PDB file of C-alpha atoms in Angstrom:
ATOM      1  CA  MET A1196     176.008 118.507 124.308  1.00 56.00           C
ATOM      2  CA  ASP A1197     173.280 115.912 124.662  1.00 60.00           C
ATOM      3  CA  GLU A1198     174.148 115.848 128.266  1.00 64.00           C
ATOM      4  CA  ASP A1199     173.509 119.597 128.577  1.00 62.00           C
ATOM      5  CA  LEU A1200     170.168 119.308 126.831  1.00 56.00           C
ATOM      6  CA  ARG A1201     169.098 116.596 129.225  1.00 60.00           C
ATOM      7  CA  LEU A1202     170.099 118.600 132.197  1.00 59.00           C
ATOM      8  CA  ASN A1203     168.170 121.603 130.934  1.00 58.00           C
ATOM      9  CA  LEU A1204     165.072 119.451 130.396  1.00 57.00           C
ATOM     10  CA  ASP A1205     165.357 117.924 133.848  1.00 62.00           C
ATOM     11  CA  LEU A1206     165.751 121.392 135.315  1.00 57.00           C
ATOM     12  CA  ALA A1207     162.674 122.624 133.416  1.00 57.00           C
ATOM     13  CA  GLU A1208     160.686 119.658 134.663  1.00 61.00           C
ATOM     14  CA  THR A1209     161.538 120.289 138.251  1.00 62.00           C
ATOM     15  CA  VAL A1210     160.744 124.005 137.972  1.00 57.00           C
ATOM     16  CA  THR A1211     157.441 123.643 136.100  1.00 59.00           C
ATOM     17  CA  GLY A1212     156.393 120.316 137.537  1.00 54.00           C
ATOM     18  CA  THR A1213     155.585 118.849 134.106  1.00 56.00           C
ATOM     19  CA  LYS A1214     157.351 116.456 131.866  1.00 54.00           C
ATOM     20  CA  SER A1215     158.187 117.349 128.327  1.00 52.00           C
ATOM     21  CA  ARG A1216     156.949 115.275 125.433  1.00 53.00           C
ATOM     22  CA  ARG A1217     160.322 113.864 124.873  1.00 55.00           C
ATOM     23  CA  SER A1218     160.347 112.436 128.335  1.00 54.00           C
ATOM     24  CA  LEU A1219     157.083 110.407 127.861  1.00 61.00           C
ATOM     25  CA  PRO A1220     157.969 106.823 127.352  1.00 73.00           C
ATOM     26  CA  LEU A1221     157.146 105.061 124.118  1.00 78.00           C
ATOM     27  CA  THR A1222     154.768 102.731 125.924  1.00 81.00           C
ATOM     28  CA  SER A1223     152.416 105.622 126.693  1.00 82.00           C
ATOM     29  CA  TYR A1224     152.115 106.344 122.990  1.00 82.00           C
ATOM     30  CA  LEU A1225     151.473 102.720 122.268  1.00 86.00           C
ATOM     31  CA  ILE A1226     148.758 102.501 124.931  1.00 89.00           C
ATOM     32  CA  PHE A1227     147.100 105.631 123.580  1.00 88.00           C
ATOM     33  CA  ALA A1228     147.253 104.275 120.007  1.00 88.00           C
ATOM     34  CA  GLY A1229     145.840 100.947 121.203  1.00 88.00           C
ATOM     35  CA  ILE A1230     142.875 102.654 122.878  1.00 92.00           C
ATOM     36  CA  ILE A1231     142.117 104.611 119.707  1.00 92.00           C
ATOM     37  CA  ALA A1232     142.382 101.418 117.650  1.00 90.00           C
ATOM     38  CA  LEU A1233     139.933  99.650 119.998  1.00 90.00           C
ATOM     39  CA  ILE A1234     137.442 102.523 119.771  1.00 91.00           C
ATOM     40  CA  LEU A1235     137.658 102.501 115.974  1.00 90.00           C
ATOM     41  CA  ALA A1236     137.264  98.713 115.844  1.00 87.00           C
ATOM     42  CA  ALA A1237     134.216  98.861 118.127  1.00 87.00           C
ATOM     43  CA  GLY A1238     132.724 101.644 115.984  1.00 85.00           C
ATOM     44  CA  PHE A1239     133.201  99.661 112.775  1.00 80.00           C
ATOM     45  CA  ALA A1240     131.764  96.529 114.372  1.00 80.00           C
ATOM     46  CA  LEU A1241     128.656  98.386 115.533  1.00 79.00           C
ATOM     47  CA  PHE A1242     128.242 100.104 112.178  1.00 78.00           C
ATOM     48  CA  PHE A1243     128.403  96.874 110.193  1.00 73.00           C
ATOM     49  CA  GLN A1244     126.148  95.059 112.662  1.00 72.00           C
ATOM     50  CA  PHE A1245     123.426  97.709 112.309  1.00 68.00           C
ATOM     51  CA  HIS A1246     124.035  97.917 108.592  1.00 64.00           C
ATOM     52  CA  LYS A1247     123.503  94.165 108.209  1.00 62.00           C
ATOM     53  CA  ARG A1248     120.350  94.385 110.308  1.00 61.00           C
ATOM     54  CA  SER A1249     118.950  97.227 108.202  1.00 64.00           C
ATOM     55  CA  ILE A1250     119.654  95.248 105.027  1.00 66.00           C
ATOM     56  CA  SER A1251     117.917  92.200 106.477  1.00 70.00           C
ATOM     57  CA  ASP A1252     114.971  94.421 107.473  1.00 73.00           C
ATOM     58  CA  LEU A1253     114.551  95.338 103.808  1.00 77.00           C
ATOM     59  CA  ASP A1254     114.078  91.722 102.683  1.00 81.00           C
ATOM     60  CA  PRO A1255     110.329  91.559 103.556  1.00 84.00           C
ATOM     61  CA  ILE A1256     109.802  94.877 101.812  1.00 83.00           C
ATOM     62  CA  LYS A1257     111.624  93.618  98.719  1.00 84.00           C
ATOM     63  CA  ASN A1258     109.492  90.447  98.694  1.00 88.00           C
ATOM     64  CA  ARG A1259     106.281  92.469  99.021  1.00 88.00           C
ATOM     65  CA  LEU A1260     107.399  94.756  96.192  1.00 87.00           C
ATOM     66  CA  LYS A1261     108.039  91.740  93.944  1.00 89.00           C
ATOM     67  CA  MET A1262     104.542  90.409  94.702  1.00 89.00           C
ATOM     68  CA  VAL A1263     102.994  93.778  93.858  1.00 85.00           C
ATOM     69  CA  GLU A1264     104.960  93.940  90.609  1.00 86.00           C
ATOM     70  CA  GLN A1265     103.764  90.437  89.702  1.00 89.00           C
ATOM     71  CA  ASN A1266     100.126  91.333  90.463  1.00 87.00           C
ATOM     72  CA  LEU A1267     100.227  94.625  88.575  1.00 86.00           C
ATOM     73  CA  PRO A1268      99.164  93.200  85.165  1.00 87.00           C
ATOM     74  CA  GLN A1269      96.260  91.347  86.797  1.00 90.00           C
ATOM     75  CA  LEU A1270      95.170  94.514  88.582  1.00 86.00           C
ATOM     76  CA  ALA A1271      95.356  96.481  85.331  1.00 87.00           C
ATOM     77  CA  GLY A1272      93.115  93.858  83.715  1.00 88.00           C
ATOM     78  CA  LEU A1273      90.628  94.131  86.576  1.00 89.00           C
ATOM     79  CA  VAL A1274      90.578  97.911  86.224  1.00 87.00           C
ATOM     80  CA  MET A1275      89.780  97.572  82.515  1.00 91.00           C
ATOM     81  CA  GLU A1276      86.968  95.103  83.261  1.00 91.00           C
ATOM     82  CA  LEU A1277      85.520  97.423  85.898  1.00 89.00           C
ATOM     83  CA  GLN A1278      85.643 100.375  83.511  1.00 89.00           C
ATOM     84  CA  GLN A1279      83.797  98.335  80.882  1.00 90.00           C
ATOM     85  CA  SER A1280      81.202  97.281  83.463  1.00 89.00           C
ATOM     86  CA  VAL A1281      80.675 100.888  84.529  1.00 87.00           C
ATOM     87  CA  SER A1282      80.282 101.909  80.895  1.00 87.00           C
ATOM     88  CA  LYS A1283      77.687  99.174  80.337  1.00 89.00           C
ATOM     89  CA  LEU A1284      75.829 100.218  83.494  1.00 87.00           C
ATOM     90  CA  ASN A1285      75.798 103.837  82.327  1.00 85.00           C
ATOM     91  CA  ASP A1286      74.382 102.750  78.963  1.00 86.00           C
ATOM     92  CA  THR A1287      71.765 100.600  80.694  1.00 87.00           C
ATOM     93  CA  GLY A1288      70.872 103.487  83.013  1.00 82.00           C
ATOM     94  CA  GLU A1289      70.410 105.831  80.071  1.00 84.00           C
ATOM     95  CA  SER A1290      68.203 103.354  78.212  1.00 85.00           C
ATOM     96  CA  LEU A1291      66.140 102.750  81.361  1.00 85.00           C
ATOM     97  CA  THR A1292      65.730 106.493  81.833  1.00 80.00           C
ATOM     98  CA  LYS A1293      64.504 106.840  78.249  1.00 83.00           C
ATOM     99  CA  ARG A1294      62.078 103.950  78.749  1.00 85.00           C
ATOM    100  CA  VAL A1295      60.734 105.475  81.991  1.00 82.00           C
ATOM    101  CA  ASP A1296      60.206 108.776  80.167  1.00 79.00           C
ATOM    102  CA  GLU A1297      58.331 106.986  77.386  1.00 85.00           C
ATOM    103  CA  LEU A1298      56.150 105.144  79.902  1.00 85.00           C
ATOM    104  CA  SER A1299      55.483 108.389  81.791  1.00 81.00           C
ATOM    105  CA  ASN A1300      54.303 110.004  78.567  1.00 81.00           C
ATOM    106  CA  GLU A1301      52.043 107.027  77.853  1.00 83.00           C
ATOM    107  CA  VAL A1302      50.572 107.179  81.365  1.00 82.00           C
ATOM    108  CA  ALA A1303      49.935 110.908  80.950  1.00 80.00           C
ATOM    109  CA  GLN A1304      48.162 110.219  77.653  1.00 81.00           C
ATOM    110  CA  PHE A1305      46.037 107.503  79.275  1.00 80.00           C
ATOM    111  CA  GLN A1306      45.155 109.817  82.161  1.00 81.00           C
ATOM    112  CA  THR A1307      44.175 112.565  79.756  1.00 80.00           C
ATOM    113  CA  ALA A1308      42.081 110.113  77.760  1.00 77.00           C
ATOM    114  CA  ALA A1309      40.471 108.782  80.949  1.00 76.00           C
ATOM    115  CA  VAL A1310      39.614 112.284  82.146  1.00 76.00           C
ATOM    116  CA  THR A1311      38.138 113.113  78.761  1.00 75.00           C
ATOM    117  CA  GLU A1312      36.153 109.874  78.772  1.00 73.00           C
ATOM    118  CA  GLN A1313      34.896 110.500  82.315  1.00 70.00           C
ATOM    119  CA  THR A1314      33.737 113.993  81.539  1.00 69.00           C
ATOM    120  CA  LYS A1315      31.847 112.751  78.479  1.00 68.00           C
ATOM    121  CA  SER A1316      30.174 109.820  80.233  1.00 63.00           C
ATOM    122  CA  LYS A1317      29.323 111.446  83.555  1.00 58.00           C
ATOM    123  CA  ALA A1318      26.951 114.214  84.342  1.00 51.00           C
ATOM    124  CA  PRO A1319      28.294 117.674  83.773  1.00 53.00           C
ATOM    125  CA  VAL A1320      30.765 118.821  86.317  1.00 53.00           C
ATOM    126  CA  SER A1321      29.130 121.039  88.834  1.00 54.00           C
ATOM    127  CA  VAL A1322      30.176 124.617  88.658  1.00 53.00           C
ATOM    128  CA  HIS A1323      28.818 126.450  91.618  1.00 53.00           C
ATOM    129  CA  GLU A1324      28.073 130.090  91.184  1.00 50.00           C
ATOM    130  CA  GLU A1325      26.970 131.950  94.255  1.00 48.00           C
ATOM    131  CA  SER A1326      23.675 133.630  93.563  1.00 47.00           C
ATOM    132  CA  ALA A1327      23.431 135.731  96.705  1.00 46.00           C
ATOM    133  CA  VAL A1328      26.014 138.132  95.386  1.00 49.00           C
ATOM    134  CA  LYS A1329      26.274 138.202  91.639  1.00 52.00           C
ATOM    135  CA  THR A1330      29.960 137.630  90.868  1.00 57.00           C
ATOM    136  CA  ASP A1331      31.955 135.721  88.298  1.00 72.00           C
ATOM    137  CA  THR A1332      33.495 133.441  90.906  1.00 84.00           C
ATOM    138  CA  ALA A1333      33.263 129.776  89.892  1.00 90.00           C
ATOM    139  CA  TYR A1334      34.318 126.574  91.599  1.00 91.00           C
ATOM    140  CA  HIS A1335      35.074 123.115  90.317  1.00 93.00           C
ATOM    141  CA  GLN A1336      34.508 119.985  92.393  1.00 94.00           C
ATOM    142  CA  VAL A1337      37.335 117.530  91.762  1.00 93.00           C
ATOM    143  CA  GLN A1338      36.279 114.144  90.370  1.00 93.00           C
ATOM    144  CA  HIS A1339      38.237 110.902  90.696  1.00 90.00           C
ATOM    145  CA  GLY A1340      41.168 110.770  88.241  1.00 89.00           C
ATOM    146  CA  GLU A1341      41.276 114.487  87.462  1.00 91.00           C
ATOM    147  CA  THR A1342      44.533 116.407  87.411  1.00 91.00           C
ATOM    148  CA  LEU A1343      45.313 120.075  87.929  1.00 90.00           C
ATOM    149  CA  TYR A1344      46.447 120.288  84.326  1.00 89.00           C
ATOM    150  CA  GLY A1345      43.204 118.760  83.045  1.00 90.00           C
ATOM    151  CA  ILE A1346      41.073 121.107  85.156  1.00 92.00           C
ATOM    152  CA  ALA A1347      43.054 124.158  84.032  1.00 90.00           C
ATOM    153  CA  LYS A1348      42.704 123.088  80.403  1.00 92.00           C
ATOM    154  CA  LYS A1349      38.964 122.536  80.817  1.00 92.00           C
ATOM    155  CA  TYR A1350      38.412 126.080  82.104  1.00 91.00           C
ATOM    156  CA  ARG A1351      40.892 127.583  79.656  1.00 92.00           C
ATOM    157  CA  ILE A1352      43.202 128.965  82.306  1.00 91.00           C
ATOM    158  CA  SER A1353      46.863 128.265  82.817  1.00 90.00           C
ATOM    159  CA  LEU A1354      48.023 125.757  85.371  1.00 89.00           C
ATOM    160  CA  ALA A1355      49.932 128.546  87.124  1.00 90.00           C
ATOM    161  CA  GLU A1356      46.751 130.655  87.343  1.00 91.00           C
ATOM    162  CA  LEU A1357      44.753 127.718  88.769  1.00 90.00           C
ATOM    163  CA  CYS A1358      47.452 127.149  91.397  1.00 92.00           C
ATOM    164  CA  ARG A1359      47.613 130.872  92.207  1.00 92.00           C
ATOM    165  CA  LEU A1360      43.837 131.121  92.660  1.00 91.00           C
ATOM    166  CA  ASN A1361      43.830 128.159  95.052  1.00 92.00           C
ATOM    167  CA  GLN A1362      47.173 128.953  96.711  1.00 92.00           C
ATOM    168  CA  ILE A1363      48.626 125.519  95.933  1.00 91.00           C
ATOM    169  CA  SER A1364      51.722 124.286  94.120  1.00 88.00           C
ATOM    170  CA  THR A1365      51.715 122.526  90.761  1.00 82.00           C
ATOM    171  CA  GLY A1366      52.922 119.270  92.296  1.00 82.00           C
ATOM    172  CA  GLN A1367      50.365 119.241  95.122  1.00 87.00           C
ATOM    173  CA  ALA A1368      47.904 116.349  95.138  1.00 86.00           C
ATOM    174  CA  ILE A1369      44.197 117.015  94.797  1.00 90.00           C
ATOM    175  CA  LYS A1370      41.433 114.756  96.101  1.00 91.00           C
ATOM    176  CA  PRO A1371      37.991 113.862  94.780  1.00 93.00           C
ATOM    177  CA  GLY A1372      35.359 116.136  96.299  1.00 93.00           C
ATOM    178  CA  GLN A1373      37.806 119.000  96.798  1.00 93.00           C
ATOM    179  CA  LYS A1374      36.531 122.382  95.550  1.00 94.00           C
ATOM    180  CA  LEU A1375      38.871 124.467  93.452  1.00 92.00           C
ATOM    181  CA  LEU A1376      38.407 128.094  92.502  1.00 92.00           C
ATOM    182  CA  VAL A1377      38.503 128.263  88.699  1.00 91.00           C
ATOM    183  CA  SER A1378      37.601 131.890  88.026  1.00 86.00           C
ATOM    184  CA  LYS A1379      37.400 135.086  89.997  1.00 75.00           C
ATOM    185  CA  GLN A1380      36.035 138.498  89.167  1.00 62.00           C
ATOM    186  CA  GLY A1381      38.642 141.155  88.431  1.00 51.00           C
ATOM    187  CA  ARG A1382      41.513 138.836  87.710  1.00 43.00           C
TER     188      ARG A1382
END
């Protein structure tokens, strides 16, 4: 019977032109298995080689991380010191601002006193009224050391009114000899 099976297989091979699996020698299987084993071995070798390299690439990063962890308490201390310094600077800034405000008030008082003293000691401030046309328009000639506020107070008008009459702003500088309108008919 084995003989018949072999004859049928040989006949099928000659008709189809192919060999059946049973007819492949054992050496072909071994060669095929050897090739697969070599491919797998090469794959494992490459994988472990790159894996070792990637692990060795992490060593500098690990060392840097350890250094950062060691420096962390020192950095936290520096942050605390800087926060305390900023707090002290803020306190100093606030006290300096208060002192500047106090000095500004003192200067304003001295200026007011100086203006008052000047007006008492000097000749009366000239108020020019035009006589050609009888109106209530009056001018003030600015003396050295006078301020817009002082002039407005002297003529009993508001600072805003004085600035409006002369078309100037409250912060604008005035000069000695400058004429300012201090009253106008039909306000």
